[in-house]
PDB file of C-alpha atoms in Angstrom:
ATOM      1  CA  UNK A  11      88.240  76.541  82.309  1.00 94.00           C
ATOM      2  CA  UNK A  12      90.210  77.355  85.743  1.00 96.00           C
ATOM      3  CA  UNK A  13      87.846  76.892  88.185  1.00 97.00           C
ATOM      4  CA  UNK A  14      88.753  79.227  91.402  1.00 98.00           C
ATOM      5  CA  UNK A  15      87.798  77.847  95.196  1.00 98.00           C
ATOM      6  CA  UNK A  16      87.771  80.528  97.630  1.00 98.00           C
ATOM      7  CA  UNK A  17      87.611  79.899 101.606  1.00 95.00           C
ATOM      8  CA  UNK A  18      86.331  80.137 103.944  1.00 97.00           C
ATOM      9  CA  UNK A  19      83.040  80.950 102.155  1.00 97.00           C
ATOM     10  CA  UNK A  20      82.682  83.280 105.902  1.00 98.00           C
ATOM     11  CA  UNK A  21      84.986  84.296 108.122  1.00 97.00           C
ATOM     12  CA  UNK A  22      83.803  86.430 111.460  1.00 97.00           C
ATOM     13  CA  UNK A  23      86.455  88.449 112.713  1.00 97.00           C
ATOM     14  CA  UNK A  24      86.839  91.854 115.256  1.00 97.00           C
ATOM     15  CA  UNK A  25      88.667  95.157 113.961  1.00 96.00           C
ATOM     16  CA  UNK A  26      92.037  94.971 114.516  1.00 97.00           C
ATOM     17  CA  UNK A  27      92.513  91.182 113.971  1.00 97.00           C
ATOM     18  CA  UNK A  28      94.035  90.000 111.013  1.00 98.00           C
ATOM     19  CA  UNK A  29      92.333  88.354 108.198  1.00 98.00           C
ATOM     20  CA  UNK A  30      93.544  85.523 105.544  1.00 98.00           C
ATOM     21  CA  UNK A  31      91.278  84.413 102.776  1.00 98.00           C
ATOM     22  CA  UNK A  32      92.257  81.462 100.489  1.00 98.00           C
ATOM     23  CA  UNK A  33      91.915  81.359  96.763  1.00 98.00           C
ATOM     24  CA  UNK A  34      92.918  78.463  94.862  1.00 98.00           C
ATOM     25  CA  UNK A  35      92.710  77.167  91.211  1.00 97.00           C
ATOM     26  CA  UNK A  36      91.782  73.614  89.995  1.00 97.00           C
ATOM     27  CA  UNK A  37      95.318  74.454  88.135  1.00 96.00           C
ATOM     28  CA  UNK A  38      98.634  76.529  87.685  1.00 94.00           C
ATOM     29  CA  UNK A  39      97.729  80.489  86.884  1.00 94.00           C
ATOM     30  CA  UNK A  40     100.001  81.403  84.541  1.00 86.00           C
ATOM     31  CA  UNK A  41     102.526  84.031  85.492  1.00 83.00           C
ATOM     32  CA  UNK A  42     100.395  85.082  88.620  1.00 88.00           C
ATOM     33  CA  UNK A  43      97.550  86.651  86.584  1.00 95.00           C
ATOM     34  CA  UNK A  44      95.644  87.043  89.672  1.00 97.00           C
ATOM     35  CA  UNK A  45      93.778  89.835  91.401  1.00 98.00           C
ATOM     36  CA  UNK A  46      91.452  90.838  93.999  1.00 98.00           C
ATOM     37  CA  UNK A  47      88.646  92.582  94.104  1.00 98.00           C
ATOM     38  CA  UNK A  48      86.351  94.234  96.888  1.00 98.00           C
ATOM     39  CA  UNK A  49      82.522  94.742  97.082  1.00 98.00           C
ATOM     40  CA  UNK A  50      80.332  96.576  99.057  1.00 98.00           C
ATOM     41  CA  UNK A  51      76.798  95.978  99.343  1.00 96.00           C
ATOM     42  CA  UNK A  52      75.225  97.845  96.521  1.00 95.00           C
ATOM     43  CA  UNK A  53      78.423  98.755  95.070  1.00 97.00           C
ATOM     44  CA  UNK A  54      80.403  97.681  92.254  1.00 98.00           C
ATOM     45  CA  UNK A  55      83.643  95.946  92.777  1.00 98.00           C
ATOM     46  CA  UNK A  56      86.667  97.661  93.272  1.00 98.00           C
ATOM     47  CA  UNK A  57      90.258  96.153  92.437  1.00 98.00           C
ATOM     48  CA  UNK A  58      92.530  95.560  95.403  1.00 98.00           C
ATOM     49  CA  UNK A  59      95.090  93.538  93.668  1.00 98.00           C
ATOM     50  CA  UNK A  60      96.382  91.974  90.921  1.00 97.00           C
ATOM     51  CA  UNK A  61      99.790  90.126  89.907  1.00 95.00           C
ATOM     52  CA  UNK A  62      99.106  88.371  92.962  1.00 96.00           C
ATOM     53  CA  UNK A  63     100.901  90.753  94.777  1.00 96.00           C
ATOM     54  CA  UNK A  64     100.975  94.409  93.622  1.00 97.00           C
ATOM     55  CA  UNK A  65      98.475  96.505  95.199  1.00 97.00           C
ATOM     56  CA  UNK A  66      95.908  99.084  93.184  1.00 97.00           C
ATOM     57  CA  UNK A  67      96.272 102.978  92.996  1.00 96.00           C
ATOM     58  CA  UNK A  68      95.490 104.071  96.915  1.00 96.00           C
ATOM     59  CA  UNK A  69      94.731 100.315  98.322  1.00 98.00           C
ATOM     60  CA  UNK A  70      96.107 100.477 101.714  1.00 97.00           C
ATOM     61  CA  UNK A  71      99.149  98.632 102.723  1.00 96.00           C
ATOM     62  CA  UNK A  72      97.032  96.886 105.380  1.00 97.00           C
ATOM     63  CA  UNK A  73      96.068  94.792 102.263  1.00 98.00           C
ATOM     64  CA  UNK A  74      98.679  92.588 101.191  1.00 98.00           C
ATOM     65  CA  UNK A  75      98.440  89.381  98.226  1.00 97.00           C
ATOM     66  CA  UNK A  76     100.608  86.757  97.806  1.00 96.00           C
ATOM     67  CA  UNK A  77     101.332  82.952  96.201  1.00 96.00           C
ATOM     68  CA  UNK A  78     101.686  81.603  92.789  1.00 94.00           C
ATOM     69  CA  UNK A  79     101.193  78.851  90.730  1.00 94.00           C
ATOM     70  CA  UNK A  80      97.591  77.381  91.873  1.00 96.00           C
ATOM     71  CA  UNK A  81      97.376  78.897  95.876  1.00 97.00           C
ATOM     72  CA  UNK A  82      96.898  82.296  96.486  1.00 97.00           C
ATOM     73  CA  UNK A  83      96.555  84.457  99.760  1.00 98.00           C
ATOM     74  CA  UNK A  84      94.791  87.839 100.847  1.00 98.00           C
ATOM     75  CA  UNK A  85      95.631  89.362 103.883  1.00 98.00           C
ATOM     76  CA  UNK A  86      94.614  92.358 105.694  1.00 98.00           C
ATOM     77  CA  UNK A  87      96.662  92.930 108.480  1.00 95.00           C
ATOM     78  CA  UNK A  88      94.134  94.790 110.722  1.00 96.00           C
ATOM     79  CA  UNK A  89      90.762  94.976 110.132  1.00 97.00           C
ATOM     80  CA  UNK A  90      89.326  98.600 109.947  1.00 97.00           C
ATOM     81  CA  UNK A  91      85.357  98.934 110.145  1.00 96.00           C
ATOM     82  CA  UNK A  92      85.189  99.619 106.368  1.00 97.00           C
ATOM     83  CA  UNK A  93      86.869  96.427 105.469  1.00 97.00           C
ATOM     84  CA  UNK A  94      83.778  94.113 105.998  1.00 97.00           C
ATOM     85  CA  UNK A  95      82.955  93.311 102.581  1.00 98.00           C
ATOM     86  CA  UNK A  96      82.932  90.360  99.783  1.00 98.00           C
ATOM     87  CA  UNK A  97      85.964  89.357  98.672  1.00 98.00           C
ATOM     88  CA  UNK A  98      86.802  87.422  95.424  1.00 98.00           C
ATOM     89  CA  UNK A  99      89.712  86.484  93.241  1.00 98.00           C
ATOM     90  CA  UNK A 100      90.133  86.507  89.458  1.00 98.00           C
ATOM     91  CA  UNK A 101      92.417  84.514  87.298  1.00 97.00           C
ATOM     92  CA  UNK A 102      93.111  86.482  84.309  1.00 96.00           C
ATOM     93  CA  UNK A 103      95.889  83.877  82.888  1.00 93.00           C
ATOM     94  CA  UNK A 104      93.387  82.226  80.452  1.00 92.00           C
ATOM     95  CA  UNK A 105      89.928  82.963  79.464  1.00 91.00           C
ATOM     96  CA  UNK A 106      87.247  82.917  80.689  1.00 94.00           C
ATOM     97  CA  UNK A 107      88.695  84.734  82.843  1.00 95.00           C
ATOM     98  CA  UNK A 108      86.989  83.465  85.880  1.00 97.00           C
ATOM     99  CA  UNK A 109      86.357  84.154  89.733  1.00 98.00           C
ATOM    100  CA  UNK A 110      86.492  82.678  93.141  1.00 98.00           C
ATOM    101  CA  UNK A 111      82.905  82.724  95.019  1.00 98.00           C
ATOM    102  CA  UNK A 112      83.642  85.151  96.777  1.00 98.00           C
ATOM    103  CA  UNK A 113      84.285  85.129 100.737  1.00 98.00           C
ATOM    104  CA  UNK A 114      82.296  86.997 103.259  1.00 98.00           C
ATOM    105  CA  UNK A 115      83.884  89.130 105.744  1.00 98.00           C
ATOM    106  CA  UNK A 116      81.954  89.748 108.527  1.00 97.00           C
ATOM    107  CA  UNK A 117      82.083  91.463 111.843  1.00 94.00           C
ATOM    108  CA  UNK A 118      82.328  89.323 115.123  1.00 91.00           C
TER     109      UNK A 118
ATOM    110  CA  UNK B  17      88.535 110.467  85.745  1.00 96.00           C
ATOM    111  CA  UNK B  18      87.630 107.235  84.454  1.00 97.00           C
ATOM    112  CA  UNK B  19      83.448 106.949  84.577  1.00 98.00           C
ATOM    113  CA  UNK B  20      81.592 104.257  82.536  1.00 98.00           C
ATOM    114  CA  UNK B  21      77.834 103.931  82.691  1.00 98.00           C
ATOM    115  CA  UNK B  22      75.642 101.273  81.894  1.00 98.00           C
ATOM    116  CA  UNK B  23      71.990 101.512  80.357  1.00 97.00           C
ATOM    117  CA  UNK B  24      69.497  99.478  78.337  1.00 97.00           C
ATOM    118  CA  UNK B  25      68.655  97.280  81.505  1.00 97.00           C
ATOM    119  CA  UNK B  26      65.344  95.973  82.146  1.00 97.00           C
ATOM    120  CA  UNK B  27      62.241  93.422  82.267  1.00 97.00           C
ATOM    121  CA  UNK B  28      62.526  90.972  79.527  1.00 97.00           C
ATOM    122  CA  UNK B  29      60.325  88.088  78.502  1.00 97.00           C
ATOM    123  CA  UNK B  30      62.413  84.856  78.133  1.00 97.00           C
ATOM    124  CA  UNK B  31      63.207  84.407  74.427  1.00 97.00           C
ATOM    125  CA  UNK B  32      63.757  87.892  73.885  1.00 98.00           C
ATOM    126  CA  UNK B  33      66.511  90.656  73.223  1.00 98.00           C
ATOM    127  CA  UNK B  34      68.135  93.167  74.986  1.00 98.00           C
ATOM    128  CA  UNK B  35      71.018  95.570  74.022  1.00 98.00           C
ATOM    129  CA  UNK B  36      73.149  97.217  76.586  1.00 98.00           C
ATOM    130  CA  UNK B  37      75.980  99.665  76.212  1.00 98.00           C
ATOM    131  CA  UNK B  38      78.304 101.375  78.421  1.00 98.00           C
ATOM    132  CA  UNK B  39      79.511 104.835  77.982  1.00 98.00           C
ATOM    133  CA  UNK B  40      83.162 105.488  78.880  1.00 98.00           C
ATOM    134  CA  UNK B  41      84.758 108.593  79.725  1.00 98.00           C
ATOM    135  CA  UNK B  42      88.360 109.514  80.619  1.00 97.00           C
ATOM    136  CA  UNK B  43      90.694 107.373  79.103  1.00 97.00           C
ATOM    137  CA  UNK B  44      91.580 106.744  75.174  1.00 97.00           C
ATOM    138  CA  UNK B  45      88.749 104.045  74.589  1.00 97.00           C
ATOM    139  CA  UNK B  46      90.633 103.016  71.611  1.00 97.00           C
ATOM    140  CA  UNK B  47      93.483 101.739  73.580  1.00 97.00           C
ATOM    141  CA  UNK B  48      91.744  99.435  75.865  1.00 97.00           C
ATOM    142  CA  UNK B  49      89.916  96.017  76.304  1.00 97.00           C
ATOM    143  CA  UNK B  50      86.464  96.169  77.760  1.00 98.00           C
ATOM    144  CA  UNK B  51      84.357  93.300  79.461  1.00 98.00           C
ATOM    145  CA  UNK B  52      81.348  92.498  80.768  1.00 98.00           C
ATOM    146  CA  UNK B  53      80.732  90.970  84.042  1.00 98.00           C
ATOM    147  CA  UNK B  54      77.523  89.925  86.210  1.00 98.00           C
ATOM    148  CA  UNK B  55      75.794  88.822  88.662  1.00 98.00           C
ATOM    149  CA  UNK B  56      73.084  87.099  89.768  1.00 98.00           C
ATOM    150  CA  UNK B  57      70.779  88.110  92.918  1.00 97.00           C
ATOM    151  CA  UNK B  58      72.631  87.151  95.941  1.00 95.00           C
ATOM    152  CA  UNK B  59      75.516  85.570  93.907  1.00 97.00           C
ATOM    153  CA  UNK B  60      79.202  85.829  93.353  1.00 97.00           C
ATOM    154  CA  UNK B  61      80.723  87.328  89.908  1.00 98.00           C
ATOM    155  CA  UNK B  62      80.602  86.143  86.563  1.00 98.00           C
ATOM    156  CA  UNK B  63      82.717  87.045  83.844  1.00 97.00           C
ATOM    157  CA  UNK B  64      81.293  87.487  80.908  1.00 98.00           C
ATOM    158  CA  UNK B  65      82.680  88.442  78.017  1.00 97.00           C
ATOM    159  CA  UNK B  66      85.799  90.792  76.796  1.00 96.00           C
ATOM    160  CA  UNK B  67      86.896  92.275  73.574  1.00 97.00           C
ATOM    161  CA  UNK B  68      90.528  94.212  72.430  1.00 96.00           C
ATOM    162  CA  UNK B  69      90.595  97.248  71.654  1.00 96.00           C
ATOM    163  CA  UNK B  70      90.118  97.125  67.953  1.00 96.00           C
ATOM    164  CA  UNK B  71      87.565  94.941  68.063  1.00 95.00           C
ATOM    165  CA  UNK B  72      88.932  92.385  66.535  1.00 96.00           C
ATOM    166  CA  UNK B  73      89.105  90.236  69.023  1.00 95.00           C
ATOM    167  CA  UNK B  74      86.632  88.788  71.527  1.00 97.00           C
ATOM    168  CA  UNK B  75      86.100  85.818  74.095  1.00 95.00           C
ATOM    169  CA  UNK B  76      82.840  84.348  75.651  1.00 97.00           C
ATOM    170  CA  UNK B  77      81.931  82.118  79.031  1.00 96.00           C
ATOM    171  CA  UNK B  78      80.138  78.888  77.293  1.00 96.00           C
ATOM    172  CA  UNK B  79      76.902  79.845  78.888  1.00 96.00           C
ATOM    173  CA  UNK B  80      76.181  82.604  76.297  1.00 97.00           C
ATOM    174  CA  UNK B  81      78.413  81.537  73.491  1.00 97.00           C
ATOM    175  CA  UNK B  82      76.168  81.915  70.078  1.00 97.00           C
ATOM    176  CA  UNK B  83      73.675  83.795  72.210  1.00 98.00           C
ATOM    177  CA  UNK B  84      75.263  87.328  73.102  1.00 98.00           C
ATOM    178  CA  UNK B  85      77.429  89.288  71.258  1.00 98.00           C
ATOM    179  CA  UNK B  86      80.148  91.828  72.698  1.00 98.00           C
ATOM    180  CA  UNK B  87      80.960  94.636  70.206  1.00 98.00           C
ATOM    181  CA  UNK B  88      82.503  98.614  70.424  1.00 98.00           C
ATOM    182  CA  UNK B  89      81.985 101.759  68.689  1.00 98.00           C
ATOM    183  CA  UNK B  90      85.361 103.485  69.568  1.00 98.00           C
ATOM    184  CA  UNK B  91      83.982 106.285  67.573  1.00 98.00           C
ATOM    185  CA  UNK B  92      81.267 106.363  70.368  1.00 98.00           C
ATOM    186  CA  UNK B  93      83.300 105.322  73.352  1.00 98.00           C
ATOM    187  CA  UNK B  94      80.573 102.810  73.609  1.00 98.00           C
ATOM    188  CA  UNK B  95      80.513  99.246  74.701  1.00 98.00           C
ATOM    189  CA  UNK B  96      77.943  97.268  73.468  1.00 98.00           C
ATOM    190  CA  UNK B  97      76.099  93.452  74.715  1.00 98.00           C
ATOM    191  CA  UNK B  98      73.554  91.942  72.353  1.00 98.00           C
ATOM    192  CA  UNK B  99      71.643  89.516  74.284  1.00 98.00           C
ATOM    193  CA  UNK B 100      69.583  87.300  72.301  1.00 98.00           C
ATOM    194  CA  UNK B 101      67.802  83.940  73.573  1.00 98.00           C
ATOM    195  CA  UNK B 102      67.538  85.383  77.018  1.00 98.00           C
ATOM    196  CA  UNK B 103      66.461  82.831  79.852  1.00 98.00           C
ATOM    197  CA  UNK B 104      66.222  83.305  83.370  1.00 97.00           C
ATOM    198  CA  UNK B 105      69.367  82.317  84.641  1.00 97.00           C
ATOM    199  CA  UNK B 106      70.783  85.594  82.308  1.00 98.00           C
ATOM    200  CA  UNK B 107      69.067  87.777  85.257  1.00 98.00           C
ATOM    201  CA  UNK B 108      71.729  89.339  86.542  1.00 98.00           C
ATOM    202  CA  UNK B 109      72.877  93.053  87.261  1.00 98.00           C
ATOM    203  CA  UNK B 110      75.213  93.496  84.617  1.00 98.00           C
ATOM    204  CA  UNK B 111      78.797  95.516  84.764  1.00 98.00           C
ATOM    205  CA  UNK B 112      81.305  96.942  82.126  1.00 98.00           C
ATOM    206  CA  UNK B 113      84.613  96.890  83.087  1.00 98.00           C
ATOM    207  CA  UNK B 114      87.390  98.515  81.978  1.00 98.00           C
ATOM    208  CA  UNK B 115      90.668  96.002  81.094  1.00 96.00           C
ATOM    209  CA  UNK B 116      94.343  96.576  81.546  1.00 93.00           C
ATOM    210  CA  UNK B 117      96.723  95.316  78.809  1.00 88.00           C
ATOM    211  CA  UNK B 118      96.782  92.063  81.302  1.00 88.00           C
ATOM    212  CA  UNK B 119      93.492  91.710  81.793  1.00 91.00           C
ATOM    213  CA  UNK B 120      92.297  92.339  85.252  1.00 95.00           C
ATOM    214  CA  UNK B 121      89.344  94.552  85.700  1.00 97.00           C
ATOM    215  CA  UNK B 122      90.607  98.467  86.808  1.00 97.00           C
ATOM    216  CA  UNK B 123      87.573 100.285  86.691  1.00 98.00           C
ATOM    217  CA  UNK B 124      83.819  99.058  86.816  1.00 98.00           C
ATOM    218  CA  UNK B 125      80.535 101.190  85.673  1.00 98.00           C
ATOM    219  CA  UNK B 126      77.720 100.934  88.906  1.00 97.00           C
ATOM    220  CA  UNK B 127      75.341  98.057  86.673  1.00 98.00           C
ATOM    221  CA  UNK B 128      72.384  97.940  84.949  1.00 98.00           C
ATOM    222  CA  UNK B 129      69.848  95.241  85.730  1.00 98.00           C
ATOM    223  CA  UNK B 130      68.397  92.546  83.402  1.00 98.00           C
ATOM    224  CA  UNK B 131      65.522  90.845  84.848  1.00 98.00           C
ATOM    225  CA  UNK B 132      64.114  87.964  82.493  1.00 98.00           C
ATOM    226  CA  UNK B 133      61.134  87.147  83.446  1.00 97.00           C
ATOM    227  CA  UNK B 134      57.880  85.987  82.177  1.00 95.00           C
TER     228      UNK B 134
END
């Protein structure tokens, strides 16, 4: 099983500043199967990203993925007030098809 | 406009069943893998389990292996988990989740909650 470390398990940040959140795999994820997923309090989750790097049907372009092999990056270029959620990755190379944690975006 | 909902949540005594089932709406049912995913009070995701289209072919996590049971009624455009052997740690608000041909997790249904509980 691919076990998936995301960090920071918080990260405090203002609107406007950019955020980076860190997923990695306890080995290679094969072809990039990875993705990204949102989630709201109360809400399900809502995919972001996946291939690592190609964005979901009306994610905004703030939102960017990228990596490969076992290190994998989300980045949202400027933090707008609805962006303050849970993130987590998914590897979806080899099942179970596992996720990160999760990391906690929170406002400063 | 993709919707699935979930039903058949509830309290459970541990050692017993539950059945849930998602509805799906929108898409050719037929033509796509389904999953379940949950999670636990306060917690992160857990996949679950998936299954292909046909049906004839589905995958577990090792923490339910021989206890639930993914299946599909594409005649329905219902998803189905048999949970059998429930125990506490299975309480969880539980999502289906509609599959791409790759795998990763398009749409999601809102959850139904399991509780199991004595």
């Amino acid at each position: 099983e691919i076990v998936l470390t995301q960090s920071p398990g918080t990260l405090s940040l203002s609107p406007g500043e950019r955020a980076t959140l860190s997923c990695r795999a306890s080995q290679s994820v094969s072809s990039s199967y990875l993705a990204w997923y949102q989630q709201k309090p109360g809400q399900a989750p809502r995919l972001l990203i996946y291939g690592a790097s190609s964005r979901a049907t009306g994610v905004p372009d703030r939102f960017s993925g990228s990596g490969s092999g076992a290190d994998f990056t989300l980045t949202i270029s400027r933090l707008e007030p609805e962006d303050f959620a849970v993130y987590y990755c998914q590897q979806y190379g080899s099942s179970p098809y596992t996720f990160g944690q999760g990391t906690k975006l929170e406002i400063k | 406009e993709v919707q699935l909902v979930e039903s058949g949540g509830g309290l459970i005594q541990p050692g017993g069943s539950l059945r849930l089932s998602c509805a799906a709406s929108g898409f050719t049912f037929s033509n796509y893998a389904m999953t379940w995913v949950r999670q636990a009070p306060g917690k992160g995701l857990e996949w679950v389990s998936d299954i292909s289209g046909s049906g004839g072919s589905t995958n577990y996590v090792d923490s339910v292996k021989g206890r639930f049971t993914i299946s599909r009624d594409n005649s329905k455009n219902t998803l189905y988990l048999q949970m059998n052997s429930l125990r506490a740690e299975d309480t969880a608000v539980y999502y289906c989740a509609k599959a791409t041909s790759f795998r990763f997790l398009d749409y999601w249904g809102q959850g139904t909650l399991v509780t199991v509980s004595s």
